[in-house]
């Protein structure tokens, strides 16, 4: 099981230079991946500093050699799949094949939806995600794509150069496992970033048995033949590191391929310390 960091894309006290620095620090500390939130307006405070994750990840790519770089997760219904595909493919080349993108329907509390006139109806966003996911996975292969749907169109177009990774940049699907559609979408992609509750104000860890059931319900391999990714986590490290390490061992035994530890927005020293202590192996 690999260990990654989920890092806030903003917050009142966060400078973009700090976020870029954390990418280099993560690699030095032994983390396997750095994944940024994707918001136009961060959820903390009234007018929080917020940064574009793909620009930050591009800067991280120039300062790292090993860690995987991506988002958890990007709300695909508020993005143009072709534009997102171009950004992800560019990151894949900048990082020499270390890019990954996770997509979902979007946080229902995301202020960047209504504030900019984006679609807020859940059923419409779900339909846009289904259609957009199909288009995005095709575009990330670098092969010609033809698509005509209710929301998006592509007329035999390919995004070149093709990805460094073959057959495409890995695509993960995020969302609550209480929604059966999340598992359905993930089965068409390369991985899943699940959480348990549809109410994002609450939190509940997956048990190892729940992870084992989830793994058994999903494909064994992804498009490139590697194990299908099941990325569990998304919270801060608990104080009892012995209990935490035992829990992570049980998740790995159940089939999880990633553990994602959250680093919330804070002062630079606090964020650096959370990254520099390295993963619990």
Short mmCIF file of N, CA and C in Angstrom, two decimals, residues 1-5 31-35 67-69 100 172 192 222 227-233 248 251-252 255-261:
data_model
loop_
_atom_site.label_atom_id
_atom_site.label_comp_id
_atom_site.label_asym_id
_atom_site.label_seq_id
_atom_site.Cartn_x
_atom_site.Cartn_y
_atom_site.Cartn_z
N UNK A 1 0.84 -1.19 0.00
CA UNK A 1 0.00 0.00 0.00
C UNK A 1 0.87 1.24 0.00
N UNK A 2 0.57 2.16 -0.90
CA UNK A 2 1.31 3.41 -0.98
C UNK A 2 0.64 4.48 -0.10
N UNK A 3 1.43 5.47 0.27
CA UNK A 3 0.96 6.51 1.19
C UNK A 3 1.04 7.87 0.51
N UNK A 4 -0.10 8.55 0.46
CA UNK A 4 -0.16 9.85 -0.16
C UNK A 4 -0.69 10.91 0.77
N UNK A 5 -0.54 12.14 0.36
CA UNK A 5 -1.04 13.30 1.09
C UNK A 5 -2.16 13.97 0.31
N UNK A 31 6.87 10.18 1.11
CA UNK A 31 5.49 9.98 0.65
C UNK A 31 5.50 9.53 -0.81
N UNK A 32 4.46 8.82 -1.20
CA UNK A 32 4.38 8.28 -2.56
C UNK A 32 3.55 9.15 -3.50
N UNK A 33 2.74 10.04 -2.96
CA UNK A 33 1.90 10.86 -3.81
C UNK A 33 1.46 12.13 -3.11
N UNK A 34 1.18 13.16 -3.90
CA UNK A 34 0.64 14.43 -3.40
C UNK A 34 -0.60 14.74 -4.22
N UNK A 35 -1.73 14.89 -3.53
CA UNK A 35 -3.00 15.12 -4.19
C UNK A 35 -3.63 16.39 -3.61
N UNK A 67 7.26 11.30 -6.71
CA UNK A 67 5.89 11.25 -6.20
C UNK A 67 4.87 11.39 -7.32
N UNK A 68 3.75 10.67 -7.16
CA UNK A 68 2.63 10.84 -8.07
C UNK A 68 1.92 12.15 -7.73
N UNK A 69 1.35 12.79 -8.74
CA UNK A 69 0.75 14.11 -8.58
C UNK A 69 -0.64 14.11 -9.18
N UNK A 100 -2.09 11.71 -12.19
CA UNK A 100 -3.33 10.97 -12.00
C UNK A 100 -4.41 12.00 -11.74
N UNK A 172 -9.27 8.17 -11.48
CA UNK A 172 -9.97 7.64 -10.32
C UNK A 172 -11.32 8.34 -10.20
N UNK A 192 -10.69 4.18 -7.33
CA UNK A 192 -11.78 4.81 -6.58
C UNK A 192 -11.20 5.51 -5.36
N UNK A 222 -6.67 -2.36 -13.66
CA UNK A 222 -7.09 -1.18 -14.39
C UNK A 222 -6.66 -1.31 -15.85
N UNK A 227 -2.78 -3.26 -10.64
CA UNK A 227 -3.92 -3.42 -9.74
C UNK A 227 -4.82 -2.19 -9.73
N UNK A 228 -6.12 -2.42 -9.72
CA UNK A 228 -7.09 -1.34 -9.61
C UNK A 228 -6.85 -0.61 -8.29
N UNK A 229 -6.80 0.73 -8.35
CA UNK A 229 -6.46 1.50 -7.16
C UNK A 229 -7.67 1.74 -6.27
N UNK A 230 -7.51 1.47 -5.00
CA UNK A 230 -8.50 1.76 -3.98
C UNK A 230 -7.82 2.65 -2.95
N UNK A 231 -8.13 3.94 -3.02
CA UNK A 231 -7.44 4.95 -2.20
C UNK A 231 -8.32 5.32 -1.02
N UNK A 232 -7.95 4.84 0.16
CA UNK A 232 -8.73 5.04 1.38
C UNK A 232 -8.11 6.15 2.21
N UNK A 233 -8.94 6.85 2.94
CA UNK A 233 -8.43 7.88 3.85
C UNK A 233 -9.10 9.21 3.61
N UNK A 248 -3.76 0.82 9.45
CA UNK A 248 -3.27 0.87 8.07
C UNK A 248 -2.79 -0.50 7.60
N UNK A 251 -5.84 -2.33 6.56
CA UNK A 251 -6.35 -1.85 5.28
C UNK A 251 -5.56 -2.43 4.12
N UNK A 252 -4.23 -2.46 4.28
CA UNK A 252 -3.39 -3.02 3.23
C UNK A 252 -3.71 -4.50 3.02
N UNK A 255 -6.73 -5.05 0.91
CA UNK A 255 -6.63 -4.77 -0.51
C UNK A 255 -6.54 -3.31 -0.90
N UNK A 256 -6.52 -2.39 0.08
CA UNK A 256 -6.33 -0.98 -0.26
C UNK A 256 -4.96 -0.78 -0.90
N UNK A 257 -4.90 0.03 -1.94
CA UNK A 257 -3.61 0.28 -2.61
C UNK A 257 -3.00 1.62 -2.20
N UNK A 258 -3.82 2.53 -1.64
CA UNK A 258 -3.34 3.83 -1.17
C UNK A 258 -3.99 4.16 0.17
N UNK A 259 -3.23 4.82 1.03
CA UNK A 259 -3.78 5.52 2.19
C UNK A 259 -3.47 7.00 1.99
N UNK A 260 -4.51 7.83 2.10
CA UNK A 260 -4.37 9.26 1.89
C UNK A 260 -4.56 10.00 3.21
N UNK A 261 -3.53 10.71 3.63
CA UNK A 261 -3.57 11.46 4.89
C UNK A 261 -3.77 12.93 4.58
#
